Tab-separated table of C-alpha atoms in Angstrom:
chain	number	residue	atom	x	y	z
A	1	MET	CA	93.543	-106.698	14.778
A	2	VAL	CA	89.986	-107.789	13.978
A	3	LEU	CA	91.147	-109.444	10.779
A	4	LEU	CA	93.840	-111.367	12.634
A	5	LEU	CA	91.364	-112.593	15.233
A	6	ALA	CA	88.821	-113.502	12.568
A	7	ALA	CA	91.436	-115.399	10.561
A	8	ALA	CA	92.657	-117.199	13.675
A	9	ALA	CA	89.096	-118.191	14.547
A	10	GLY	CA	88.561	-119.528	11.042
A	11	VAL	CA	85.791	-117.066	10.082
A	12	SER	CA	85.725	-114.437	7.425
A	13	ALA	CA	86.189	-110.758	8.238
A	14	GLN	CA	82.581	-110.134	7.190
A	15	ALA	CA	81.236	-112.456	9.880
A	16	ALA	CA	83.230	-110.584	12.532
A	17	SER	CA	81.355	-107.302	12.121
A	18	ALA	CA	78.757	-106.402	14.725
A	19	GLY	CA	75.881	-103.993	15.062
A	20	LEU	CA	74.675	-101.959	17.965
A	21	GLU	CA	71.243	-102.004	19.503
A	22	TRP	CA	70.089	-99.211	21.794
A	23	ASN	CA	67.048	-97.721	23.435
A	24	THR	CA	66.321	-94.649	25.518
A	25	ILE	CA	66.112	-95.432	29.228
A	26	LYS	CA	64.834	-92.105	30.463
A	27	ASP	CA	64.671	-88.424	29.550
A	28	ILE	CA	65.640	-86.200	32.465
A	29	GLU	CA	64.178	-82.713	32.382
A	30	VAL	CA	66.321	-79.975	33.886
A	31	LYS	CA	65.272	-76.352	34.338
A	32	ALA	CA	68.284	-74.844	32.534
A	33	ALA	CA	70.187	-75.888	29.432
A	34	PRO	CA	72.861	-78.522	30.177
A	35	LEU	CA	76.341	-77.260	29.278
A	36	ASP	CA	78.290	-80.438	29.989
A	37	VAL	CA	77.856	-83.881	31.557
A	38	ALA	CA	80.215	-86.266	33.384
A	39	SER	CA	79.813	-89.407	35.482
A	40	SER	CA	81.524	-90.279	38.749
A	41	ALA	CA	84.367	-92.790	38.673
A	42	ASP	CA	82.211	-95.397	40.447
A	43	GLY	CA	79.210	-94.863	38.155
A	44	LYS	CA	76.971	-93.832	41.053
A	45	TRP	CA	76.442	-90.191	40.049
A	46	LEU	CA	75.830	-88.254	36.881
A	47	PHE	CA	76.980	-84.620	37.035
A	48	VAL	CA	75.118	-82.140	34.838
A	49	LEU	CA	76.610	-78.659	34.547
A	50	THR	CA	74.013	-75.949	33.964
A	51	PRO	CA	74.574	-72.176	34.089
A	52	GLY	CA	75.362	-71.470	37.744
A	53	GLU	CA	75.099	-74.976	39.240
A	54	VAL	CA	76.005	-78.635	39.004
A	55	LEU	CA	73.089	-81.044	39.276
A	56	VAL	CA	74.086	-84.322	40.934
A	57	TYR	CA	71.849	-87.064	39.588
A	58	ALA	CA	71.786	-90.339	41.552
A	59	LEU	CA	71.603	-93.107	38.960
A	60	ARG	CA	70.294	-95.777	41.357
A	61	GLU	CA	67.494	-93.588	42.736
A	62	GLU	CA	66.905	-91.917	39.354
A	63	ALA	CA	66.573	-88.491	40.959
A	64	ILE	CA	68.530	-85.292	41.471
A	65	ALA	CA	70.252	-85.772	44.821
A	66	ALA	CA	71.977	-82.403	45.146
A	67	ARG	CA	72.644	-79.053	43.534
A	68	ILE	CA	76.115	-77.536	43.827
A	69	PRO	CA	76.226	-73.789	43.189
A	70	VAL	CA	79.038	-72.641	40.901
A	71	GLY	CA	79.508	-69.387	39.028
A	72	ARG	CA	77.728	-68.902	35.715
A	73	GLU	CA	81.135	-68.573	34.039
A	74	PHE	CA	81.856	-72.327	34.369
A	75	ASP	CA	81.263	-74.121	31.078
A	76	ARG	CA	83.000	-77.525	31.396
A	77	ILE	CA	82.833	-80.385	33.889
A	78	VAL	CA	85.171	-83.346	34.388
A	79	SER	CA	84.934	-86.224	36.833
A	80	LEU	CA	88.215	-87.290	38.352
A	81	PRO	CA	89.520	-90.821	39.066
A	82	ARG	CA	88.235	-90.653	42.651
A	83	PRO	CA	84.429	-90.919	42.922
A	84	ASP	CA	84.319	-88.064	45.445
A	85	ARG	CA	86.138	-85.553	43.222
A	86	LEU	CA	84.879	-83.292	40.460
A	87	ALA	CA	86.313	-80.374	38.482
A	88	VAL	CA	84.563	-77.505	36.721
A	89	ALA	CA	86.359	-75.145	34.362
A	90	SER	CA	85.758	-71.696	32.973
A	91	SER	CA	87.353	-71.079	29.597
A	92	GLY	CA	86.427	-67.375	29.731
A	93	LYS	CA	87.972	-66.711	33.162
A	94	LYS	CA	90.703	-69.344	32.739
A	95	THR	CA	89.728	-70.929	36.052
A	96	LEU	CA	89.592	-74.516	37.273
A	97	ARG	CA	87.659	-75.355	40.454
A	98	LEU	CA	88.149	-78.688	42.228
A	99	ILE	CA	85.178	-79.927	44.254
A	100	ARG	CA	85.188	-82.643	46.922
A	101	LEU	CA	81.926	-84.475	47.523
A	102	ASP	CA	81.009	-85.841	50.956
A	103	GLU	CA	77.981	-88.105	51.229
A	104	VAL	CA	75.728	-87.303	54.171
A	105	HIS	CA	73.413	-89.985	55.499
A	106	LYS	CA	70.573	-89.324	57.905
A	107	PHE	CA	69.614	-91.966	60.438
A	108	ASP	CA	66.313	-92.084	62.274
A	109	LEU	CA	67.223	-92.451	65.935
A	110	GLN	CA	63.708	-91.852	67.242
A	111	GLY	CA	63.166	-93.982	70.333
A	112	ARG	CA	66.816	-95.098	70.515
A	113	ALA	CA	68.948	-94.709	73.630
A	114	PHE	CA	71.715	-92.130	73.343
A	115	ARG	CA	74.078	-90.116	75.485
A	116	GLY	CA	74.690	-86.397	74.989
A	117	PRO	CA	72.721	-83.696	73.170
A	118	ALA	CA	70.048	-85.026	70.802
A	119	ASP	CA	71.175	-82.707	67.999
A	120	ALA	CA	74.913	-83.441	68.293
A	121	PRO	CA	76.592	-84.197	64.925
A	122	VAL	CA	77.853	-87.734	64.463
A	123	VAL	CA	80.630	-88.831	62.143
A	124	VAL	CA	80.647	-92.416	60.890
A	125	ALA	CA	83.962	-93.607	59.478
A	126	VAL	CA	83.899	-96.382	56.891
A	127	PHE	CA	87.068	-98.392	56.338
A	128	VAL	CA	86.981	-100.236	53.037
A	129	ASP	CA	90.693	-100.999	52.789
A	130	TYR	CA	91.259	-102.775	56.085
A	131	GLN	CA	94.267	-105.049	55.962
């Protein structure tokens, strides 16, 4: 395919080769040895499976946002097509665990008018597919 495109563009196949430049952005130190790594479908999170837990690393904030406890027997991690889904697998126990992620946002309502108990939970629904 590359040769066809190069010939069609009127350049030799040698001129069509490319290199790759890279550099390290950041080393992230974790307390336990990483067993597996996956990213969320939207590229917002990096999931790092360590013995007994999944570290959820927020790429924008460049910090560990959450720790999800899982059994020490889990040795593989896979992100799913939905950004709020994750799967961990145990080859030894022949088990697959599906995990749903729900983002929780805290709002400072200090000094704001409200009705009802001050510590009442609030659910905010976001519609992104309104038609």
